[in-house]
XYZ file of C-alpha atoms in Angstrom:
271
model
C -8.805 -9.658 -28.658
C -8.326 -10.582 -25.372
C -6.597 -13.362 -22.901
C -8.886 -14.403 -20.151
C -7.891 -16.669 -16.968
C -8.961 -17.716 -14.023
C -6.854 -18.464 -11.263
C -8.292 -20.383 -8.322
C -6.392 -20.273 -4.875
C -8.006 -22.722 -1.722
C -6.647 -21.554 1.593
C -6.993 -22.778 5.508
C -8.806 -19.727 6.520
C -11.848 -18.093 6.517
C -13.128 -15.163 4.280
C -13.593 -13.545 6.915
C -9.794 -14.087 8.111
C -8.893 -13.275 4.345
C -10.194 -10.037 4.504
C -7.498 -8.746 7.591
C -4.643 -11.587 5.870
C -4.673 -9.989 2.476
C -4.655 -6.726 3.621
C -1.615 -7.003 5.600
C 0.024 -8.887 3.071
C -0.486 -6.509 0.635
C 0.871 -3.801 2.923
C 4.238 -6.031 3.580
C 4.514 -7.105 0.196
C 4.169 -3.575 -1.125
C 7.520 -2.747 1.384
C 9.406 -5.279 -0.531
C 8.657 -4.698 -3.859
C 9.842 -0.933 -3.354
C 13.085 0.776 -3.640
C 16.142 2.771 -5.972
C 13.317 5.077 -7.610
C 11.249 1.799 -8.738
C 7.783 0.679 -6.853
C 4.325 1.640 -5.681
C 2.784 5.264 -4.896
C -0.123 5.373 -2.811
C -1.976 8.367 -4.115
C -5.757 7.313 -2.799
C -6.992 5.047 -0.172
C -10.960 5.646 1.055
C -14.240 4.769 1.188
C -16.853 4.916 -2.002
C -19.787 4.160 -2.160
C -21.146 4.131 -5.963
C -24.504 2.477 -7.366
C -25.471 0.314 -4.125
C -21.939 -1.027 -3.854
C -19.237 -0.053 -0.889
C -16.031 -0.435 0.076
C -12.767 0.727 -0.512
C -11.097 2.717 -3.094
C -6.954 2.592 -3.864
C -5.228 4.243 -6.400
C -1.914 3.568 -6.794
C 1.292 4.141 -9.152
C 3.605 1.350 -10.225
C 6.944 2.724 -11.125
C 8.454 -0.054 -12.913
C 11.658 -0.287 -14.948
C 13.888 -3.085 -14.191
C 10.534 -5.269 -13.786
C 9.337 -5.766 -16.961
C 10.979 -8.321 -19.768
C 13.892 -6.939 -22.162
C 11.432 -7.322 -25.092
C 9.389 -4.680 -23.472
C 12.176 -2.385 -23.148
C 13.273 -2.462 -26.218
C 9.820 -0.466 -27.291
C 9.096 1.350 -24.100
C 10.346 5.015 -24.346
C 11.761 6.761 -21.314
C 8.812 7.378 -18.861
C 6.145 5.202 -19.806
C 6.291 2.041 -17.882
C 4.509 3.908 -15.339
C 0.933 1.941 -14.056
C -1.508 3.081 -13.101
C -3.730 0.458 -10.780
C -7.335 1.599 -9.417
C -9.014 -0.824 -6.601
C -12.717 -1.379 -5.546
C -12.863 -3.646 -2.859
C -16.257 -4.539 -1.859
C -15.447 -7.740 -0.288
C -16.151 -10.744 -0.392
C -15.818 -8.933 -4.273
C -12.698 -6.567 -5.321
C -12.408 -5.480 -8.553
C -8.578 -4.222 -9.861
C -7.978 -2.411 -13.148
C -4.323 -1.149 -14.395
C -3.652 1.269 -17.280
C -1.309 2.812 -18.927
C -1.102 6.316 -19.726
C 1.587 5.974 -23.217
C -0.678 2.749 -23.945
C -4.082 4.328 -23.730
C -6.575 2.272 -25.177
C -3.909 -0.607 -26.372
C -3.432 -2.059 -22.712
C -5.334 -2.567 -19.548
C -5.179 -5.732 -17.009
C -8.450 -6.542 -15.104
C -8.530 -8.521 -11.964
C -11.783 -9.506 -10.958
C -12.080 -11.570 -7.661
C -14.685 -13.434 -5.775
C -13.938 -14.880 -2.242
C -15.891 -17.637 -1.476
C -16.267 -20.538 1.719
C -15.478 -23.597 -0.360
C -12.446 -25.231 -2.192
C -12.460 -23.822 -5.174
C -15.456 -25.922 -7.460
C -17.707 -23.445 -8.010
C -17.828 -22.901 -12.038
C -18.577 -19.641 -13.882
C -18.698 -18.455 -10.454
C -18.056 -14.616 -11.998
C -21.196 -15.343 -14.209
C -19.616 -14.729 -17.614
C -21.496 -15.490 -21.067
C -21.275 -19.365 -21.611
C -20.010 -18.376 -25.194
C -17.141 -16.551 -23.352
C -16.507 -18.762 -20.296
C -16.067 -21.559 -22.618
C -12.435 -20.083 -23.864
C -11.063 -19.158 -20.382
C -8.609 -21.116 -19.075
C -9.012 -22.802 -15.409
C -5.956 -22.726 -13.211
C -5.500 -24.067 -10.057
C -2.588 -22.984 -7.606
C -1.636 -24.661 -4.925
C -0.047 -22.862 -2.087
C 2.148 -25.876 -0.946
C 3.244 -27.031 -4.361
C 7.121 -26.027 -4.465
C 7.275 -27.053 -8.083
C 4.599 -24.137 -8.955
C 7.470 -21.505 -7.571
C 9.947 -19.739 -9.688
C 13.422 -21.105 -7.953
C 14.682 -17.585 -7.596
C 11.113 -16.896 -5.502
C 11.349 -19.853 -3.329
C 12.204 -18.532 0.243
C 11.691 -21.317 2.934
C 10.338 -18.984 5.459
C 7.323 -18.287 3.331
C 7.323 -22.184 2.468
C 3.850 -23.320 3.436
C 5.034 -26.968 3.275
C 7.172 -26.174 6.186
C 5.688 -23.514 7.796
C 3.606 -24.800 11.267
C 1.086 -21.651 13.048
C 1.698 -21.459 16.299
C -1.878 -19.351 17.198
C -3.749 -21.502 15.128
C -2.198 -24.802 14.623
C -2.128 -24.841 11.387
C 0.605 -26.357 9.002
C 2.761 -27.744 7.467
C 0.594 -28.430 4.588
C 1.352 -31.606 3.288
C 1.144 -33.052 -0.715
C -2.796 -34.359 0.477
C -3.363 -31.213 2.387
C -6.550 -30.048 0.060
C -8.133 -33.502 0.567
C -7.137 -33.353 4.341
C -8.935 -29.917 4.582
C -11.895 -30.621 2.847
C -12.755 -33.987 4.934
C -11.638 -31.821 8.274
C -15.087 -29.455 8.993
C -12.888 -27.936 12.422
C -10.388 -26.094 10.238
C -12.012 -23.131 7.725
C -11.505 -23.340 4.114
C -11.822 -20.559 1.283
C -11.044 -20.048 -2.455
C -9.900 -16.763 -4.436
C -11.501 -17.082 -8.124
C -9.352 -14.460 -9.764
C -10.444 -13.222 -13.145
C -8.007 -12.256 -15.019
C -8.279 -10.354 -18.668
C -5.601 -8.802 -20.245
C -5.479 -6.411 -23.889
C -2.372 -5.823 -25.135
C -2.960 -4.336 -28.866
C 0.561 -3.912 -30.129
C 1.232 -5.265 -33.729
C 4.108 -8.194 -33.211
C 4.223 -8.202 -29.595
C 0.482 -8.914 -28.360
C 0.479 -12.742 -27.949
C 3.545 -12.519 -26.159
C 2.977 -9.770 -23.728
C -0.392 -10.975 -23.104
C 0.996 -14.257 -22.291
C 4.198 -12.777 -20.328
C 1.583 -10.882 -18.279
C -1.068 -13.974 -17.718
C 2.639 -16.168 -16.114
C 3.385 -13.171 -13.855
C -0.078 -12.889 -12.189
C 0.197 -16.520 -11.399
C 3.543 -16.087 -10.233
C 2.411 -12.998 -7.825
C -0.878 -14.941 -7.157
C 1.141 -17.516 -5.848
C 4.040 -16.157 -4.188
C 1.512 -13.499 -2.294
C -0.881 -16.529 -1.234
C 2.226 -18.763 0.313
C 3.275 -15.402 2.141
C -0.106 -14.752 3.435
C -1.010 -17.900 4.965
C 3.336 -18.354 6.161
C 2.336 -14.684 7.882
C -0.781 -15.626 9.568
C 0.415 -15.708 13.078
C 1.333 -11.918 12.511
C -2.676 -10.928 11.002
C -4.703 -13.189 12.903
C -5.575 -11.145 15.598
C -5.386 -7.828 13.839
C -8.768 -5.780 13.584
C -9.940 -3.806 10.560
C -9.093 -0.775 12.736
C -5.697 -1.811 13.159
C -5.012 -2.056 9.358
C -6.361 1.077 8.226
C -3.612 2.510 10.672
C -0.970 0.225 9.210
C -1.932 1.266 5.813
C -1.155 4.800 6.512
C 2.326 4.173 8.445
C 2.812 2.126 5.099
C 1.788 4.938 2.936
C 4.351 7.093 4.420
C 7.376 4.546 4.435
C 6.772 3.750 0.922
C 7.162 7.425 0.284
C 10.795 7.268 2.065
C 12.152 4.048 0.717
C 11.035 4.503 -2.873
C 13.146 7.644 -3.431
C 16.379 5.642 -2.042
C 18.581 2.559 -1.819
C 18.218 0.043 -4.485
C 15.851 -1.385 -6.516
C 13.882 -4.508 -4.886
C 11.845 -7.623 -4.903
C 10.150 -9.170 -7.858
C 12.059 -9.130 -11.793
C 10.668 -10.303 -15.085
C 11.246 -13.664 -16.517
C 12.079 -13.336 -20.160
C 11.422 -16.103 -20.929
């Protein structure tokens, strides 16, 4: 048994934008989330190229401790909530599995994401049997909604109901700004469908983790998205070239900050 969602995020930019934006976000965001022994190990990041499909391949190691819920800990011997996340990103496609090597079999979390020019209506758009797609959930995030934002997440310089680009003029995005984007064909306009499937086969514990696990990847969908579009004036102009080179200064300083200070960023909810 499995929990299947899908998460739909419309943004003011253009896939091709996207592509540099997320990127760099994920490069920042990465930064913050590390720290006191806790946080992410780059141990791969290169080209493939595998059965007509290209791109390029992360893997990376989640050290996580103080991140996950108390019920988890209370199960989770000493070494094990260690993740293992492996990356294809073929874009406009990216496909994101994580494991876990005390789990095995019992867990993995699939991300599956298509990035397409519209605002977010396509249906089915990761062309799933009909039986299947009937049972998953829709959810729609808006970046600009302050109510969808954990209160100890809110920050208001990654507010994008605040937040006004000065290199591209766009913002604040107001409580119409969907309907205001759609009806304006000057500014671009994209949506994220993220697929998201998640196994947890533990007797007594798999609704909940499954469901603890499905409220944090909104929660990181949405605090990443508000930070990505609040950061814009900082990617915009960026090349391809110029991330590659930012993702290997990044690879180095995670290195350094992960094996001192204290630990940062993002905690569990227990609830």
């Amino acid at each position: 048994m499995v929990l299947i969602k899908e998460f739909r995020v419309v943004l003011p930019c253009s896939v091709e934008e996207y592509q540099v934006g997320q990127l760099y976000s994920v490069a920042e965001a990465s930064k913050n989330e590390t720290g006191g022994g806790e946080g992410i190990e780059v141990l791969k990041n290169e080209p493939y190229e595998k059965d007509g499909e290209k791109g390029q391949y992360t893997h990376k190691i989640y050290h996580l401790k103080s991140k996950v819920p108390g019920f988890v800990k209370m199960f989770a011997p000493e070494g094990s909530l260690v993740f293992h996340e492996k990356a294809w990103n073929a874009y406009p496609f990216c496909r994101t599995i994580v494991t876990n090597e005390y789990m095995k079999d019992d867990f993995f979390l699939k991300i599956e994401t298509w990035h397409k020019p519209d605002m977010g209506t396509l249906e089915n758009v990761h062309c799933l049997d009909p039986n299947i797609w009937k049972s998953v959930e829709v959810v729609h995030i808006d970046i600009a909604d302050r109510s969808q934002v954990e209160p100890a997440d809110y920050k208001a310089a990654e507010d994008p109901a605040i937040f006004k680009s000065v290199k591209t003029n766009r913002g604040p995005l107001g409580p119409n700004w969907k309907k205001e984007l759609a009806s304006n064909e000057d500014c671009p306009r994209m949506c994220a469908y993220k697929l998201v499937t998640v196994k947890f086969r533990w007797w007594g514990l798999q609704n909940k983790v499954e469901n603890f696990i499905q409220k944090q990847e909104k929660r990181i969908f949405t605090n990443f998205h508000r930070q990505l579009f609040c950061w814009i004036d900082q990617w915009v102009d960026l090349t391809m070239e110029d991330i590659r080179r930012m993702e290997e200064e990044t690879q180095k300083e995670l290195d350094a900050i992960r094996k001192k200070g204290t630990v940062r960023g993002t905690s569990a909810a227990d609830d």
